[in-house]
Amino acid sequence: MAVTGGAAMSDASKQFEYLLRLGDNALVLGQRLSAWVGHAPVLEEEMATANVALDLIGQAKSWLDLAGQVEGEGRDADWLAYHRDAWDYRNALLVEQPNGDYAMTIMRQFLFDAFHLPLLEQLAASGDERVRDIAAKSVKEVRYHLRRSSEWVIRLGDGTEESHRRTQAALDELWRFTGELMAADAVDQAMVEQGLGADLEPVADAWRQRVDQVLEAATLERPGEQWMQQGGKQGRHSEHLGYILAEMQFLPRAYPDARW
Amino acid sequence: MSRDWPLWEVFIRSKHGLSHKHVGSIHATDAEMAINNARDVYTRRNEGASIWVVRAADIVSSAPGDKEILFDPSEDKIYRHPTFYEVPDEVENL
Amino acid sequence: MYSQLVDTGAKGKPSREGMSPEEAAFQDRIDQDITVEPRDWMPEQYRKTLIRQISQHAHSEIVGMLPEGNWISRAPSLRRKLILLAKVQDEAGHGLYLYSAAETLGVDRQELLDALHSGKAKYSSIFNYPTLTWADIGAIGWLVDGAAIMNQIPLCRCSYGPYARAMVRICKEESFHQRQGYEIMLELCRGTEEQKRMAQDALNRWWWPSLMMFGPPDGESVHTQQSMAWKIKRHTNDELRQRFIDQTVPQAHYLGLTLPDPELRYDEESGHWQIGEIDWSEFWRVIQGDGPCNRERLGARVRAYEEGAWVREAARVHAEKQAARRAA
């Protein structure tokens, strides 16, 4: 079902699918980021990283609760977060990539934020009031995320020789996961037609513009045309996601009768 | 020898219309980062409506030894306070 | 507490005799509850003691992020994940406020961090114990934060202004920490058999170490009197420990848990709960570096610091470049 990218789904299950993508992106990235807490390069960054992670996990909760509502089978955000296996997750490949060094984390954040903001800006004008509300709240948070991650990419790119090298390496490593963010499939198209979702073409334009501008200020070289990895949005992930979920879901899985 | 980032003092104006108030300090390499860090550290509980950051090195303060000459002379100028004046209770709006 | 062993450079009760006129005037102001501010004259030992105390406190907050931080990725619901993340973040914030307060005494945060990383500076013994199950997150919030609050509230009135002000902010923020811990315990104790066992096991492991948080018994706490005269400590270790015990025992009973102390009994006459002997050899062992997790905790902080060096350097160099460009 998922492999077809949603061509044969009902309207409601396409909506469900779409909301999972929004929620899972935020959840998986929030989970990744929170691993920095206690281990960041400087105390001020502990605070900042935790704030971004809190924003994202909060957004994930809202999107997944709405997904559960749309689905209408009584599953809430917690159920969806803790009881789906990797093939039922719909996040993009980019957000599940390992934290790596700080350059990798910052670059992953920037490449995602630059997509996330224009996406949410459109969703804040969605025809669906529930989507509009979540997006309007999230837009404010993500505007700050993008500002912060842009500044950090510039600092690290245009910092020392070592930081430049690491940041360029991070960009080269992660570039192949950026195409998927803005590659529309049948679910995306259906959501545009229903007036619920975002048109990814203007999102891609905004993304390219922002990325070019920041990379230039950071003295980084934009990677050339290359094969773009895809599949996360449809449930075909990298090997990393299984480990993320194994850790995240351990308690509810090990103690299925327990409440926490 | 490792060095920490420069120290900045942080002042926050709360939502209740009071003046900016000193809340603490943070370390940052530039003004943008100082504002961000101040936001991330000192406004987590909905405290802020505006932030000032000042490099700690740029603050000039009065010397503790000058306390007497600076502040004692105002002690006996009680006529500057409204309670210094006697007005009959019957007179209103004063 | 978070600063369990603060050397004041003076043992026993300080006497007025032998004080210089400046020192006597300083002590007078302390006795009158006039706060000391950064640029005021202060005895060198007062300054050094405060730096030690505040930085031990700050280090404890920072190292204290690690045992709980362990469980952020495994929190059992999104709500618990958000709460725990916010709590651990608060600890980073509190470390930051406290380092700032220490910096007003003319020391750089860098020096304090160097002392932590080299193993020279101390932090609270409690953070050298492992968090083995989710119930440990409940037990830490309930017991460790409970003990910390007991010590920190009086510090809001300590004689040094910047420290007192930092403590006011910290106490305000920490008010949810203990409650969320107790809530976790409550949920476990109302849950399945396994959850109850988990809760009891966590209490068994955390009870004695949290009593040790208050530091050695008064008889062995040689610096307490000087610290109290300076009003940078307002109650003795044993006073605070007893208060904590009296508060916590009924809370454990409410949960239906048993405290791991066969000698625990309520003394009608004094109105206090009396405990058995604390194993002080364990306390000293952990303080001196041989707790279950000392190496891991310090190792994690050192690694974070060293691996972050190029990031801090890059930001500094970038700022210099920008400043030069603006000047050109």
mmCIF file of N, CA, C and O in Angstrom, chain C residues 1-8 47-64 91 94-96 98-99 101-102 105 107 109 111-113 115-116 119-127 151-152 155 163 167 170 212-216 223 227 233 237 283-284 287:
data_model
loop_
_atom_site.group_PDB
_atom_site.id
_atom_site.type_symbol
_atom_site.label_atom_id
_atom_site.label_comp_id
_atom_site.label_asym_id
_atom_site.label_seq_id
_atom_site.Cartn_x
_atom_site.Cartn_y
_atom_site.Cartn_z
ATOM 1 N N MET C 1 24.769 18.674 50.479
ATOM 2 C CA MET C 1 23.734 18.870 49.458
ATOM 3 C C MET C 1 24.386 18.863 48.089
ATOM 4 O O MET C 1 25.253 18.056 47.837
ATOM 5 N N TYR C 2 23.957 19.771 47.196
ATOM 6 C CA TYR C 2 24.629 19.857 45.914
ATOM 7 C C TYR C 2 26.068 20.320 46.117
ATOM 8 O O TYR C 2 26.910 20.119 45.287
ATOM 9 N N SER C 3 26.297 21.004 47.239
ATOM 10 C CA SER C 3 27.678 21.296 47.631
ATOM 11 C C SER C 3 27.847 20.700 49.021
ATOM 12 O O SER C 3 27.480 21.292 50.003
ATOM 13 N N GLN C 4 28.397 19.477 49.042
ATOM 14 C CA GLN C 4 28.398 18.721 50.288
ATOM 15 C C GLN C 4 29.597 18.997 51.186
ATOM 16 O O GLN C 4 29.535 18.839 52.391
ATOM 17 N N LEU C 5 30.682 19.367 50.572
ATOM 18 C CA LEU C 5 31.917 19.513 51.342
ATOM 19 C C LEU C 5 32.604 20.793 50.905
ATOM 20 O O LEU C 5 33.408 20.791 49.987
ATOM 21 N N VAL C 6 32.248 21.884 51.529
ATOM 22 C CA VAL C 6 32.832 23.151 51.114
ATOM 23 C C VAL C 6 33.853 23.591 52.142
ATOM 24 O O VAL C 6 33.531 23.836 53.299
ATOM 25 N N ASP C 7 35.087 23.672 51.700
ATOM 26 C CA ASP C 7 36.171 24.084 52.584
ATOM 27 C C ASP C 7 36.121 25.600 52.765
ATOM 28 O O ASP C 7 36.171 26.358 51.807
ATOM 29 N N THR C 8 35.965 26.036 54.023
ATOM 30 C CA THR C 8 35.916 27.486 54.273
ATOM 31 C C THR C 8 37.284 28.046 54.644
ATOM 32 O O THR C 8 37.440 29.232 54.885
ATOM 33 N N ARG C 47 35.162 34.962 49.920
ATOM 34 C CA ARG C 47 35.098 34.904 48.458
ATOM 35 C C ARG C 47 35.448 33.506 47.943
ATOM 36 O O ARG C 47 34.731 32.926 47.141
ATOM 37 N N LYS C 48 36.529 32.960 48.470
ATOM 38 C CA LYS C 48 36.965 31.630 48.005
ATOM 39 C C LYS C 48 35.949 30.563 48.364
ATOM 40 O O LYS C 48 35.686 29.649 47.580
ATOM 41 N N THR C 49 35.395 30.677 49.570
ATOM 42 C CA THR C 49 34.421 29.671 50.010
ATOM 43 C C THR C 49 33.190 29.716 49.118
ATOM 44 O O THR C 49 32.665 28.685 48.701
ATOM 45 N N LEU C 50 32.751 30.936 48.825
ATOM 46 C CA LEU C 50 31.583 31.068 47.958
ATOM 47 C C LEU C 50 31.848 30.506 46.572
ATOM 48 O O LEU C 50 31.005 29.830 45.998
ATOM 49 N N ILE C 51 33.020 30.794 46.036
ATOM 50 C CA ILE C 51 33.340 30.258 44.708
ATOM 51 C C ILE C 51 33.270 28.737 44.755
ATOM 52 O O ILE C 51 32.692 28.099 43.888
ATOM 53 N N ARG C 52 33.829 28.154 45.821
ATOM 54 C CA ARG C 52 33.791 26.695 45.945
ATOM 55 C C ARG C 52 32.360 26.194 46.040
ATOM 56 O O ARG C 52 31.960 25.252 45.372
ATOM 57 N N GLN C 53 31.594 26.849 46.882
ATOM 58 C CA GLN C 53 30.221 26.364 47.116
ATOM 59 C C GLN C 53 29.364 26.522 45.859
ATOM 60 O O GLN C 53 28.662 25.610 45.457
ATOM 61 N N ILE C 54 29.429 27.710 45.263
ATOM 62 C CA ILE C 54 28.574 27.959 44.095
ATOM 63 C C ILE C 54 29.001 27.070 42.936
ATOM 64 O O ILE C 54 28.166 26.523 42.211
ATOM 65 N N SER C 55 30.320 26.900 42.772
ATOM 66 C CA SER C 55 30.738 26.093 41.627
ATOM 67 C C SER C 55 30.441 24.613 41.867
ATOM 68 O O SER C 55 30.047 23.909 40.936
ATOM 69 N N GLN C 56 30.565 24.140 43.091
ATOM 70 C CA GLN C 56 30.143 22.748 43.368
ATOM 71 C C GLN C 56 28.678 22.567 43.042
ATOM 72 O O GLN C 56 28.257 21.552 42.498
ATOM 73 N N HIS C 57 27.929 23.571 43.400
ATOM 74 C CA HIS C 57 26.494 23.536 43.137
ATOM 75 C C HIS C 57 26.245 23.510 41.613
ATOM 76 O O HIS C 57 25.456 22.709 41.110
ATOM 77 N N ALA C 58 26.963 24.373 40.896
ATOM 78 C CA ALA C 58 26.809 24.438 39.434
ATOM 79 C C ALA C 58 27.232 23.122 38.791
ATOM 80 O O ALA C 58 26.528 22.570 37.939
ATOM 81 N N HIS C 59 28.384 22.597 39.214
ATOM 82 C CA HIS C 59 28.852 21.326 38.643
ATOM 83 C C HIS C 59 27.814 20.227 38.877
ATOM 84 O O HIS C 59 27.591 19.376 38.017
ATOM 85 N N SER C 60 27.200 20.241 40.057
ATOM 86 C CA SER C 60 26.210 19.213 40.369
ATOM 87 C C SER C 60 25.029 19.290 39.414
ATOM 88 O O SER C 60 24.489 18.271 38.991
ATOM 89 N N GLU C 61 24.618 20.508 39.093
ATOM 90 C CA GLU C 61 23.502 20.663 38.151
ATOM 91 C C GLU C 61 23.870 20.081 36.791
ATOM 92 O O GLU C 61 23.072 19.411 36.138
ATOM 93 N N ILE C 62 25.101 20.352 36.367
ATOM 94 C CA ILE C 62 25.517 19.942 35.028
ATOM 95 C C ILE C 62 25.734 18.428 34.957
ATOM 96 O O ILE C 62 25.262 17.765 34.038
ATOM 97 N N VAL C 63 26.453 17.905 35.940
ATOM 98 C CA VAL C 63 26.644 16.449 35.954
ATOM 99 C C VAL C 63 25.300 15.771 36.198
ATOM 100 O O VAL C 63 25.013 14.703 35.657
ATOM 101 N N GLY C 64 24.458 16.449 36.970
ATOM 102 C CA GLY C 64 23.146 15.902 37.291
ATOM 103 C C GLY C 64 22.229 15.748 36.089
ATOM 104 O O GLY C 64 21.204 15.072 36.161
ATOM 105 N N GLU C 91 17.986 21.983 34.487
ATOM 106 C CA GLU C 91 19.235 21.754 35.217
ATOM 107 C C GLU C 91 20.406 22.428 34.508
ATOM 108 O O GLU C 91 21.263 23.037 35.149
ATOM 109 N N HIS C 94 20.074 25.971 35.395
ATOM 110 C CA HIS C 94 20.485 26.274 36.769
ATOM 111 C C HIS C 94 22.001 26.274 36.888
ATOM 112 O O HIS C 94 22.578 27.112 37.575
ATOM 113 N N GLY C 95 22.637 25.336 36.203
ATOM 114 C CA GLY C 95 24.100 25.359 36.171
ATOM 115 C C GLY C 95 24.579 26.696 35.618
ATOM 116 O O GLY C 95 25.478 27.334 36.171
ATOM 117 N N LEU C 96 23.924 27.121 34.563
ATOM 118 C CA LEU C 96 24.313 28.376 33.925
ATOM 119 C C LEU C 96 24.122 29.580 34.863
ATOM 120 O O LEU C 96 25.006 30.430 34.990
ATOM 121 N N LEU C 98 24.178 29.547 38.020
ATOM 122 C CA LEU C 98 25.117 29.454 39.139
ATOM 123 C C LEU C 98 26.540 29.803 38.702
ATOM 124 O O LEU C 98 27.253 30.493 39.425
ATOM 125 N N TYR C 99 26.932 29.344 37.517
ATOM 126 C CA TYR C 99 28.257 29.767 37.019
ATOM 127 C C TYR C 99 28.285 31.291 36.894
ATOM 128 O O TYR C 99 29.281 31.928 37.216
ATOM 129 N N ALA C 101 26.668 33.420 38.697
ATOM 130 C CA ALA C 101 26.802 33.977 40.047
ATOM 131 C C ALA C 101 28.247 33.862 40.516
ATOM 132 O O ALA C 101 28.801 34.790 41.110
ATOM 133 N N ALA C 102 28.880 32.726 40.209
ATOM 134 C CA ALA C 102 30.282 32.543 40.612
ATOM 135 C C ALA C 102 31.178 33.551 39.887
ATOM 136 O O ALA C 102 32.132 34.080 40.459
ATOM 137 N N LEU C 105 32.240 36.839 41.286
ATOM 138 C CA LEU C 105 33.275 36.855 42.324
ATOM 139 C C LEU C 105 34.670 36.930 41.718
ATOM 140 O O LEU C 105 35.674 36.747 42.402
ATOM 141 N N VAL C 107 35.928 35.073 39.059
ATOM 142 C CA VAL C 107 36.519 33.861 38.511
ATOM 143 C C VAL C 107 35.857 33.616 37.155
ATOM 144 O O VAL C 107 34.707 34.023 36.949
ATOM 145 N N ARG C 109 34.223 31.256 34.176
ATOM 146 C CA ARG C 109 33.561 29.965 34.051
ATOM 147 C C ARG C 109 34.562 28.916 33.545
ATOM 148 O O ARG C 109 34.521 27.762 33.952
ATOM 149 N N GLU C 111 37.707 28.588 34.176
ATOM 150 C CA GLU C 111 38.524 28.012 35.257
ATOM 151 C C GLU C 111 37.727 26.981 36.040
ATOM 152 O O GLU C 111 38.248 25.945 36.453
ATOM 153 N N LEU C 112 36.451 27.302 36.245
ATOM 154 C CA LEU C 112 35.612 26.390 37.021
ATOM 155 C C LEU C 112 35.419 25.083 36.266
ATOM 156 O O LEU C 112 35.490 24.000 36.836
ATOM 157 N N LEU C 113 35.187 25.202 34.960
ATOM 158 C CA LEU C 113 35.005 23.990 34.150
ATOM 159 C C LEU C 113 36.292 23.177 34.102
ATOM 160 O O LEU C 113 36.267 21.954 34.199
ATOM 161 N N ALA C 115 38.475 22.987 36.371
ATOM 162 C CA ALA C 115 38.608 22.292 37.667
ATOM 163 C C ALA C 115 37.700 21.064 37.719
ATOM 164 O O ALA C 115 38.072 20.019 38.242
ATOM 165 N N LEU C 116 36.514 21.179 37.149
ATOM 166 C CA LEU C 116 35.609 20.022 37.108
ATOM 167 C C LEU C 116 36.223 18.911 36.255
ATOM 168 O O LEU C 116 36.313 17.754 36.664
ATOM 169 N N GLY C 119 38.988 16.833 37.529
ATOM 170 C CA GLY C 119 38.686 16.010 38.691
ATOM 171 C C GLY C 119 38.995 16.710 40.002
ATOM 172 O O GLY C 119 38.826 16.141 41.088
ATOM 173 N N LYS C 120 39.436 17.957 39.915
ATOM 174 C CA LYS C 120 39.810 18.689 41.126
ATOM 175 C C LYS C 120 38.577 19.166 41.896
ATOM 176 O O LYS C 120 38.557 19.161 43.113
ATOM 177 N N ALA C 121 37.567 19.605 41.140
ATOM 178 C CA ALA C 121 36.368 20.144 41.790
ATOM 179 C C ALA C 121 35.393 19.013 42.103
ATOM 180 O O ALA C 121 35.359 18.004 41.418
ATOM 181 N N LYS C 122 34.612 19.227 43.152
ATOM 182 C CA LYS C 122 33.636 18.205 43.531
ATOM 183 C C LYS C 122 32.245 18.546 43.010
ATOM 184 O O LYS C 122 31.953 19.689 42.659
ATOM 185 N N TYR C 123 31.409 17.527 42.950
ATOM 186 C CA TYR C 123 29.982 17.710 42.709
ATOM 187 C C TYR C 123 29.256 16.702 43.574
ATOM 188 O O TYR C 123 29.881 15.823 44.165
ATOM 189 N N SER C 124 27.951 16.809 43.633
ATOM 190 C CA SER C 124 27.211 15.982 44.579
ATOM 191 C C SER C 124 27.394 14.490 44.311
ATOM 192 O O SER C 124 27.322 14.032 43.169
ATOM 193 N N SER C 125 27.596 13.742 45.395
ATOM 194 C CA SER C 125 27.806 12.295 45.294
ATOM 195 C C SER C 125 26.625 11.580 44.623
ATOM 196 O O SER C 125 26.800 10.544 44.000
ATOM 197 N N ILE C 126 25.446 12.150 44.728
ATOM 198 C CA ILE C 126 24.236 11.451 44.290
ATOM 199 C C ILE C 126 24.266 11.121 42.800
ATOM 200 O O ILE C 126 23.683 10.130 42.368
ATOM 201 N N PHE C 127 24.954 11.942 42.023
ATOM 202 C CA PHE C 127 24.887 11.751 40.570
ATOM 203 C C PHE C 127 25.839 10.672 40.070
ATOM 204 O O PHE C 127 25.937 10.425 38.874
ATOM 205 N N ASN C 151 17.374 22.159 50.789
ATOM 206 C CA ASN C 151 18.603 22.905 51.015
ATOM 207 C C ASN C 151 18.573 24.261 50.331
ATOM 208 O O ASN C 151 19.144 25.231 50.798
ATOM 209 N N GLN C 152 17.896 24.318 49.201
ATOM 210 C CA GLN C 152 18.010 25.524 48.368
ATOM 211 C C GLN C 152 17.102 26.653 48.838
ATOM 212 O O GLN C 152 17.429 27.812 48.645
ATOM 213 N N LEU C 155 18.804 28.951 51.001
ATOM 214 C CA LEU C 155 19.878 29.681 50.295
ATOM 215 C C LEU C 155 19.346 30.909 49.550
ATOM 216 O O LEU C 155 20.129 31.770 49.164
ATOM 217 N N TYR C 163 24.183 35.072 44.461
ATOM 218 C CA TYR C 163 23.865 33.666 44.737
ATOM 219 C C TYR C 163 22.405 33.555 45.197
ATOM 220 O O TYR C 163 21.644 32.719 44.709
ATOM 221 N N MET C 167 19.347 31.623 43.370
ATOM 222 C CA MET C 167 18.578 30.585 44.061
ATOM 223 C C MET C 167 17.081 30.862 44.019
ATOM 224 O O MET C 167 16.278 29.935 43.944
ATOM 225 N N ILE C 170 16.020 29.685 40.702
ATOM 226 C CA ILE C 170 16.101 28.221 40.629
ATOM 227 C C ILE C 170 14.947 27.578 41.407
ATOM 228 O O ILE C 170 14.286 26.662 40.918
ATOM 229 N N MET C 212 22.485 10.837 52.108
ATOM 230 C CA MET C 212 23.892 11.276 52.124
ATOM 231 C C MET C 212 24.081 12.623 51.442
ATOM 232 O O MET C 212 25.092 13.294 51.644
ATOM 233 N N MET C 213 23.100 13.006 50.631
ATOM 234 C CA MET C 213 23.228 14.290 49.937
ATOM 235 C C MET C 213 23.432 15.472 50.889
ATOM 236 O O MET C 213 23.993 16.483 50.512
ATOM 237 N N PHE C 214 22.913 15.323 52.114
ATOM 238 C CA PHE C 214 23.008 16.452 53.046
ATOM 239 C C PHE C 214 24.410 16.608 53.625
ATOM 240 O O PHE C 214 24.658 17.526 54.399
ATOM 241 N N GLY C 215 25.307 15.694 53.257
ATOM 242 C CA GLY C 215 26.691 15.815 53.708
ATOM 243 C C GLY C 215 26.907 15.110 55.033
ATOM 244 O O GLY C 215 25.971 14.584 55.636
ATOM 245 N N PRO C 216 28.175 15.083 55.511
ATOM 246 C CA PRO C 216 28.536 14.335 56.708
ATOM 247 C C PRO C 216 27.772 14.844 57.936
ATOM 248 O O PRO C 216 27.271 15.963 57.936
ATOM 249 N N HIS C 223 33.329 22.659 58.637
ATOM 250 C CA HIS C 223 33.225 24.009 58.081
ATOM 251 C C HIS C 223 31.854 24.637 58.275
ATOM 252 O O HIS C 223 31.623 25.772 57.910
ATOM 253 N N SER C 227 30.517 28.689 57.801
ATOM 254 C CA SER C 227 29.557 28.968 56.731
ATOM 255 C C SER C 227 28.271 29.561 57.288
ATOM 256 O O SER C 227 27.651 30.418 56.670
ATOM 257 N N LYS C 233 25.193 29.330 54.569
ATOM 258 C CA LYS C 233 24.558 28.062 54.922
ATOM 259 C C LYS C 233 23.680 28.424 56.100
ATOM 260 O O LYS C 233 24.132 29.130 57.002
ATOM 261 N N ASN C 237 23.729 20.214 58.474
ATOM 262 C CA ASN C 237 23.429 19.041 57.651
ATOM 263 C C ASN C 237 22.384 18.148 58.310
ATOM 264 O O ASN C 237 21.450 17.681 57.665
ATOM 265 N N PHE C 283 29.599 6.850 51.483
ATOM 266 C CA PHE C 283 29.626 8.269 51.117
ATOM 267 C C PHE C 283 31.037 8.721 50.740
ATOM 268 O O PHE C 283 31.269 9.303 49.683
ATOM 269 N N TRP C 284 32.002 8.409 51.608
ATOM 270 C CA TRP C 284 33.372 8.862 51.341
ATOM 271 C C TRP C 284 33.945 8.198 50.098
ATOM 272 O O TRP C 284 34.674 8.816 49.325
ATOM 273 N N ILE C 287 32.413 10.011 47.097
ATOM 274 C CA ILE C 287 32.998 11.348 46.981
ATOM 275 C C ILE C 287 34.422 11.265 46.418
ATOM 276 O O ILE C 287 34.857 12.103 45.642
#
